[in-house]
PDB file of C-alpha atoms in Angstrom:
ATOM      1  CA  UNK A   1      66.507 140.322  -1.165  1.00  0.00           C
ATOM      2  CA  UNK A   2      69.068 141.215  -3.707  1.00  0.00           C
ATOM      3  CA  UNK A   3      67.604 142.328  -7.351  1.00  0.00           C
ATOM      4  CA  UNK A   4      69.835 140.444  -9.506  1.00  0.00           C
ATOM      5  CA  UNK A   5      70.183 140.225 -13.541  1.00  0.00           C
ATOM      6  CA  UNK A   6      72.524 138.450 -15.975  1.00  0.00           C
ATOM      7  CA  UNK A   7      73.680 140.781 -17.673  1.00  0.00           C
ATOM      8  CA  UNK A   8      71.801 139.875 -21.056  1.00  0.00           C
ATOM      9  CA  UNK A   9      68.885 141.069 -19.963  1.00  0.00           C
ATOM     10  CA  UNK A  10      70.142 144.829 -20.712  1.00  0.00           C
ATOM     11  CA  UNK A  11      69.020 143.762 -23.907  1.00  0.00           C
ATOM     12  CA  UNK A  12      66.169 145.245 -22.548  1.00  0.00           C
ATOM     13  CA  UNK A  13      67.227 147.604 -20.720  1.00  0.00           C
ATOM     14  CA  UNK A  14      64.647 149.873 -19.674  1.00  0.00           C
ATOM     15  CA  UNK A  15      62.817 146.620 -18.008  1.00  0.00           C
ATOM     16  CA  UNK A  16      65.917 146.323 -16.098  1.00  0.00           C
ATOM     17  CA  UNK A  17      65.966 150.464 -14.953  1.00  0.00           C
ATOM     18  CA  UNK A  18      62.187 150.431 -14.303  1.00  0.00           C
ATOM     19  CA  UNK A  19      63.244 147.201 -11.005  1.00  0.00           C
ATOM     20  CA  UNK A  20      65.942 150.167 -10.185  1.00  0.00           C
ATOM     21  CA  UNK A  21      63.919 151.445  -7.198  1.00  0.00           C
ATOM     22  CA  UNK A  22      65.154 153.847  -3.682  1.00  0.00           C
ATOM     23  CA  UNK A  23      67.106 151.586  -1.393  1.00  0.00           C
ATOM     24  CA  UNK A  24      66.644 148.908  -3.639  1.00  0.00           C
ATOM     25  CA  UNK A  25      69.848 148.325  -6.360  1.00  0.00           C
ATOM     26  CA  UNK A  26      69.530 146.343  -9.036  1.00  0.00           C
ATOM     27  CA  UNK A  27      72.610 143.886  -9.234  1.00  0.00           C
ATOM     28  CA  UNK A  28      74.134 143.237 -12.879  1.00  0.00           C
ATOM     29  CA  UNK A  29      75.916 139.707 -12.934  1.00  0.00           C
ATOM     30  CA  UNK A  30      77.971 138.343 -16.018  1.00  0.00           C
ATOM     31  CA  UNK A  31      78.470 134.766 -16.770  1.00  0.00           C
ATOM     32  CA  UNK A  32      77.458 134.331 -13.098  1.00  0.00           C
ATOM     33  CA  UNK A  33      79.510 136.754 -11.672  1.00  0.00           C
ATOM     34  CA  UNK A  34      78.387 140.341 -10.652  1.00  0.00           C
ATOM     35  CA  UNK A  35      79.424 142.850 -12.449  1.00  0.00           C
ATOM     36  CA  UNK A  36      77.711 146.141 -11.741  1.00  0.00           C
ATOM     37  CA  UNK A  37      75.536 147.761  -9.748  1.00  0.00           C
ATOM     38  CA  UNK A  38      72.496 149.817 -11.138  1.00  0.00           C
ATOM     39  CA  UNK A  39      71.698 152.191  -7.937  1.00  0.00           C
ATOM     40  CA  UNK A  40      69.249 155.840  -8.479  1.00  0.00           C
ATOM     41  CA  UNK A  41      71.403 158.892  -9.149  1.00  0.00           C
ATOM     42  CA  UNK A  42      70.317 160.072  -5.267  1.00  0.00           C
ATOM     43  CA  UNK A  43      71.777 156.726  -3.652  1.00  0.00           C
ATOM     44  CA  UNK A  44      74.589 157.263  -5.718  1.00  0.00           C
ATOM     45  CA  UNK A  45      75.217 160.865  -4.503  1.00  0.00           C
ATOM     46  CA  UNK A  46      74.645 160.338  -0.581  1.00  0.00           C
ATOM     47  CA  UNK A  47      77.208 157.198  -1.005  1.00  0.00           C
ATOM     48  CA  UNK A  48      79.737 159.517  -2.780  1.00  0.00           C
ATOM     49  CA  UNK A  49      79.161 162.055   0.378  1.00  0.00           C
ATOM     50  CA  UNK A  50      79.520 159.031   2.887  1.00  0.00           C
ATOM     51  CA  UNK A  51      82.725 157.821   0.927  1.00  0.00           C
ATOM     52  CA  UNK A  52      84.247 161.707   1.166  1.00  0.00           C
ATOM     53  CA  UNK A  53      82.945 161.872   4.897  1.00  0.00           C
ATOM     54  CA  UNK A  54      84.819 158.226   5.292  1.00  0.00           C
ATOM     55  CA  UNK A  55      87.945 159.159   3.843  1.00  0.00           C
ATOM     56  CA  UNK A  56      88.491 162.683   5.801  1.00  0.00           C
ATOM     57  CA  UNK A  57      87.318 161.286   8.782  1.00  0.00           C
ATOM     58  CA  UNK A  58      90.388 158.825   8.182  1.00  0.00           C
ATOM     59  CA  UNK A  59      93.646 161.606   6.762  1.00  0.00           C
ATOM     60  CA  UNK A  60      91.870 163.533  10.200  1.00  0.00           C
ATOM     61  CA  UNK A  61      92.723 160.462  12.449  1.00  0.00           C
ATOM     62  CA  UNK A  62      95.946 159.479  10.699  1.00  0.00           C
ATOM     63  CA  UNK A  63      97.100 163.190  11.167  1.00  0.00           C
ATOM     64  CA  UNK A  64      96.121 163.551  14.968  1.00  0.00           C
ATOM     65  CA  UNK A  65      98.660 160.042  15.326  1.00  0.00           C
ATOM     66  CA  UNK A  66     101.107 162.006  13.658  1.00  0.00           C
ATOM     67  CA  UNK A  67     100.850 165.478  15.374  1.00  0.00           C
ATOM     68  CA  UNK A  68     100.829 163.061  18.948  1.00  0.00           C
ATOM     69  CA  UNK A  69     103.508 160.753  17.704  1.00  0.00           C
ATOM     70  CA  UNK A  70     105.849 163.824  16.309  1.00  0.00           C
ATOM     71  CA  UNK A  71     104.259 167.116  17.638  1.00  0.00           C
ATOM     72  CA  UNK A  72     103.300 170.120  16.479  1.00  0.00           C
ATOM     73  CA  UNK A  73     105.824 172.936  14.492  1.00  0.00           C
ATOM     74  CA  UNK A  74     105.596 176.112  16.391  1.00  0.00           C
ATOM     75  CA  UNK A  75     105.571 179.231  13.544  1.00  0.00           C
ATOM     76  CA  UNK A  76     109.208 179.749  13.544  1.00  0.00           C
ATOM     77  CA  UNK A  77     109.722 176.260  12.305  1.00  0.00           C
ATOM     78  CA  UNK A  78     106.936 176.037   9.808  1.00  0.00           C
ATOM     79  CA  UNK A  79     108.325 179.486   8.598  1.00  0.00           C
ATOM     80  CA  UNK A  80     111.928 178.265   8.209  1.00  0.00           C
ATOM     81  CA  UNK A  81     110.447 174.661   6.500  1.00  0.00           C
ATOM     82  CA  UNK A  82     108.491 176.828   4.353  1.00  0.00           C
ATOM     83  CA  UNK A  83     111.370 178.895   3.440  1.00  0.00           C
ATOM     84  CA  UNK A  84     108.994 182.351   4.679  1.00  0.00           C
ATOM     85  CA  UNK A  85     111.218 185.124   5.588  1.00  0.00           C
TER      86      UNK A  85
END
């Protein structure tokens, strides 16, 4: 079950942070609506790694589809596009 706290609890922020555990982030609300998530640094770093990996995978898939559609450039075509002699 999610750990949900109103932002007013941050008057005693140490108590809120003490409730943050691995794989158990604290969800912070303001006026009953979700505003923030407090998690451990390790979880945040893992989230960033996963986000970057997902972005890279999507870019690779997009590039592969474009290559299938448009084909690859030859060395001469690439040099011409880059104005390399």
